[in-house]
Tab-separated table of C-alpha atoms in Angstrom:
chain	number	residue	atom	x	y	z
I	1	MET	CA	28.768	-2.654	-1.298
I	2	THR	CA	28.225	0.999	-1.993
I	3	GLU	CA	26.137	3.362	0.105
I	4	GLU	CA	23.510	3.607	-2.632
I	5	ILE	CA	23.052	-0.180	-2.681
I	6	GLU	CA	22.834	-0.270	1.133
I	7	PHE	CA	20.181	2.435	0.992
I	8	ILE	CA	18.184	0.523	-1.643
I	9	LEU	CA	18.363	-2.670	0.445
I	10	ASP	CA	17.316	-0.851	3.632
I	11	SER	CA	14.360	0.866	1.975
I	12	THR	CA	13.310	-2.448	0.380
I	13	LYS	CA	13.445	-4.160	3.778
I	14	GLU	CA	11.394	-1.335	5.280
I	15	SER	CA	8.786	-1.589	2.516
I	16	MET	CA	8.524	-5.374	2.868
I	17	THR	CA	8.228	-5.101	6.656
I	18	GLY	CA	5.398	-2.599	6.082
I	19	SER	CA	3.586	-5.159	3.919
I	20	ILE	CA	3.865	-7.761	6.695
I	21	ALA	CA	2.614	-5.260	9.315
I	22	HIS	CA	-0.351	-4.381	7.094
I	23	LEU	CA	-1.168	-8.069	6.639
I	24	GLU	CA	-1.086	-8.667	10.399
I	25	LYS	CA	-3.445	-5.712	10.903
I	26	GLU	CA	-5.831	-7.056	8.256
I	27	PHE	CA	-5.727	-10.515	9.855
I	28	LEU	CA	-6.859	-8.952	13.148
I	29	ASN	CA	-10.014	-7.736	11.385
I	30	ILE	CA	-10.863	-11.257	10.185
I	31	ARG	CA	-12.664	-12.793	13.113
I	32	ALA	CA	-11.834	-16.333	14.067
I	33	GLY	CA	-14.827	-17.325	16.175
I	34	LYS	CA	-13.862	-15.930	19.544
I	35	ALA	CA	-14.643	-12.422	20.695
I	36	SER	CA	-11.914	-9.808	20.535
I	37	PRO	CA	-11.860	-5.999	20.950
I	38	ALA	CA	-10.033	-5.845	17.582
I	39	MET	CA	-13.301	-6.901	15.905
I	40	LEU	CA	-14.617	-3.407	16.569
I	41	GLY	CA	-11.484	-1.653	15.294
I	42	SER	CA	-13.228	-0.421	12.146
I	43	VAL	CA	-16.151	1.179	14.031
I	44	PHE	CA	-16.169	4.977	14.272
I	45	VAL	CA	-18.634	6.971	16.370
I	46	ASP	CA	-19.924	10.485	15.677
I	47	TYR	CA	-18.570	12.147	18.817
I	48	TYR	CA	-19.583	15.813	18.872
I	49	GLY	CA	-19.255	16.140	15.116
I	50	SER	CA	-16.062	14.180	14.509
I	51	ALA	CA	-15.553	10.516	13.605
I	52	THR	CA	-13.882	8.968	16.643
I	53	PRO	CA	-12.705	5.353	17.083
I	54	LEU	CA	-15.020	3.348	19.320
I	55	SER	CA	-12.171	2.577	21.725
I	56	GLN	CA	-11.853	6.311	22.525
I	57	VAL	CA	-15.467	6.755	23.631
I	58	SER	CA	-15.996	3.515	25.550
I	59	LYS	CA	-14.277	0.779	27.501
I	60	ILE	CA	-14.292	-2.431	25.443
I	61	SER	CA	-14.010	-5.694	27.356
I	62	VAL	CA	-14.381	-9.383	26.573
I	63	PRO	CA	-15.873	-11.218	29.585
I	64	ASP	CA	-15.965	-14.558	27.743
I	65	ALA	CA	-15.213	-16.076	24.322
I	66	ARG	CA	-18.657	-15.183	22.889
I	67	THR	CA	-19.365	-11.736	24.377
I	68	ILE	CA	-18.055	-8.198	23.954
I	69	THR	CA	-19.232	-5.464	26.319
I	70	LEU	CA	-18.923	-1.720	25.768
I	71	GLN	CA	-19.120	0.716	28.683
I	72	PRO	CA	-19.428	4.260	27.265
I	73	PHE	CA	-17.497	6.977	29.088
I	74	GLU	CA	-20.606	9.166	28.719
I	75	LYS	CA	-24.101	7.731	29.304
I	76	ASN	CA	-25.635	9.745	26.435
I	77	MET	CA	-23.368	7.931	23.933
I	78	LEU	CA	-25.185	4.555	24.298
I	79	GLN	CA	-27.537	5.022	21.323
I	80	VAL	CA	-24.843	6.661	19.194
I	81	ILE	CA	-22.458	3.729	19.781
I	82	GLU	CA	-25.222	1.194	19.141
I	83	LYS	CA	-26.093	2.914	15.849
I	84	ALA	CA	-22.416	3.113	14.812
I	85	ILE	CA	-22.003	-0.652	15.295
I	86	MET	CA	-25.102	-1.323	13.166
I	87	VAL	CA	-23.941	1.095	10.430
I	88	ALA	CA	-20.432	-0.457	10.363
I	89	ASN	CA	-22.074	-3.616	8.963
I	90	ILE	CA	-19.697	-6.049	10.657
I	91	GLY	CA	-22.373	-8.637	11.343
I	92	PHE	CA	-23.096	-7.850	14.994
I	93	ASN	CA	-26.425	-7.062	16.638
I	94	PRO	CA	-25.713	-4.907	19.715
I	95	MET	CA	-28.045	-5.007	22.727
I	96	ASN	CA	-28.388	-1.930	24.922
I	97	ASN	CA	-29.435	-2.544	28.548
I	98	GLY	CA	-29.267	1.110	29.625
I	99	ASP	CA	-25.775	0.887	31.151
I	100	VAL	CA	-23.667	-1.123	28.712
I	101	ILE	CA	-23.886	-2.433	25.179
I	102	ILE	CA	-23.581	-6.199	24.918
I	103	ILE	CA	-22.592	-7.904	21.682
I	104	SER	CA	-23.023	-11.656	21.383
I	105	VAL	CA	-20.523	-13.061	18.920
I	106	PRO	CA	-22.286	-15.899	17.094
I	107	ALA	CA	-20.492	-19.182	16.493
I	108	LEU	CA	-19.173	-19.450	12.951
I	109	THR	CA	-20.753	-21.910	10.533
I	110	GLU	CA	-18.514	-24.154	8.429
I	111	GLU	CA	-19.414	-22.133	5.304
I	112	ARG	CA	-18.570	-18.844	7.016
I	113	ARG	CA	-15.245	-20.287	8.204
I	114	ARG	CA	-14.371	-21.205	4.616
I	115	ASP	CA	-15.310	-17.694	3.452
I	116	LEU	CA	-13.082	-16.157	6.122
I	117	ALA	CA	-10.223	-18.492	5.136
I	118	LYS	CA	-10.628	-17.325	1.520
I	119	GLN	CA	-10.597	-13.718	2.702
I	120	ALA	CA	-7.364	-14.419	4.599
I	121	LYS	CA	-5.831	-15.904	1.419
I	122	VAL	CA	-6.801	-12.777	-0.533
I	123	GLU	CA	-5.163	-10.550	2.096
I	124	ALA	CA	-2.029	-12.719	2.031
I	125	GLU	CA	-1.886	-12.514	-1.760
I	126	ASP	CA	-2.203	-8.707	-1.583
I	127	ALA	CA	0.736	-8.642	0.832
I	128	LYS	CA	2.770	-10.812	-1.562
I	129	VAL	CA	2.017	-8.328	-4.349
I	130	GLY	CA	3.375	-5.565	-2.085
I	131	ILE	CA	6.554	-7.592	-1.499
I	132	ARG	CA	6.999	-8.212	-5.223
I	133	ASN	CA	6.462	-4.522	-5.992
I	134	ALA	CA	9.176	-3.631	-3.489
I	135	ARG	CA	11.484	-6.152	-5.220
I	136	LYS	CA	10.708	-4.646	-8.633
I	137	ASP	CA	11.410	-1.105	-7.397
I	138	ALA	CA	14.702	-2.206	-5.818
I	139	ASN	CA	15.835	-4.021	-8.969
I	140	THR	CA	14.942	-0.981	-11.083
I	141	ASP	CA	17.046	1.238	-8.802
I	142	ILE	CA	19.956	-1.230	-8.927
I	143	LYS	CA	19.838	-1.284	-12.751
I	144	LYS	CA	19.991	2.536	-12.758
I	145	LEU	CA	23.111	2.395	-10.577
I	146	GLU	CA	24.648	-0.140	-12.958
I	147	LYS	CA	24.038	2.215	-15.898
I	148	GLU	CA	25.632	5.028	-13.892
I	149	GLY	CA	28.831	3.005	-13.549
I	150	THR	CA	28.510	0.778	-10.486
I	151	SER	CA	30.271	-2.548	-11.047
I	152	GLU	CA	28.217	-5.350	-12.565
I	153	ASP	CA	29.301	-7.809	-9.858
I	154	ILE	CA	28.141	-5.526	-7.052
I	155	CYS	CA	24.805	-4.987	-8.790
I	156	LYS	CA	24.377	-8.727	-9.385
I	157	SER	CA	25.013	-9.537	-5.720
I	158	ALA	CA	22.597	-6.756	-4.682
I	159	GLU	CA	19.898	-8.242	-6.929
I	160	GLU	CA	20.513	-11.649	-5.324
I	161	GLU	CA	20.202	-10.064	-1.882
I	162	VAL	CA	16.884	-8.467	-2.901
I	163	GLN	CA	15.645	-11.863	-4.119
I	164	ASN	CA	16.699	-13.488	-0.830
I	165	LEU	CA	14.792	-10.789	1.067
I	166	THR	CA	11.765	-11.380	-1.147
I	167	ASN	CA	11.860	-15.133	-0.551
I	168	SER	CA	12.128	-14.740	3.232
I	169	TYR	CA	9.230	-12.259	3.410
I	170	ILE	CA	7.036	-14.430	1.161
I	171	ARG	CA	7.783	-17.383	3.498
I	172	LYS	CA	6.765	-15.230	6.475
I	173	ILE	CA	3.449	-14.389	4.760
I	174	ASP	CA	2.814	-18.091	4.071
I	175	GLU	CA	3.519	-18.909	7.729
I	176	LEU	CA	1.132	-16.176	8.928
I	177	LEU	CA	-1.551	-17.452	6.534
I	178	VAL	CA	-1.231	-21.038	7.779
I	179	LEU	CA	-1.589	-19.835	11.383
I	180	LYS	CA	-4.607	-17.663	10.560
I	181	GLU	CA	-6.341	-20.435	8.587
I	182	ALA	CA	-5.814	-22.844	11.494
I	183	GLU	CA	-7.255	-20.246	13.891
I	184	ILE	CA	-10.287	-19.680	11.629
I	185	MET	CA	-11.031	-23.371	11.036
I	186	LYS	CA	-10.633	-24.349	14.709
I	187	VAL	CA	-14.096	-25.054	16.170
């Protein structure tokens, strides 16, 4: 194969891998019943005028499956952190005992589990759209090369390779979705 085709295949692989990485990150934000520091990944605190991730202003720990504790690095940040968690609207009610903030992670109801499973399916479908867009871009580039004089056989085999990549990445997304749904539905 030519260098141009190799480049197209490499950039397609990179784009598809990016879609998978994004999906895995989104799956971390979908809680599955047990407490995890990743649940607070979307919370930003106003730290001396700049929006700072919660993990940079406090120590986040998970003493058990239903509790998250936050130990601020500075005592005066307790109320600011508590307010930031409330404003983030992630469904938690933080309790401030003067030293640490304690978050009790409520058990998920069956209805909420189904909603989270649907949300996971939506995220997986978005990732599949990203994979298909990468395939479309690659095939468009291959067609351009064919018009510029690259052999039809080489272009055909490159298109088949792109389709094989697409199929394998779509399978990977389906596998990740099955695992996430099982994690969500597990009581």
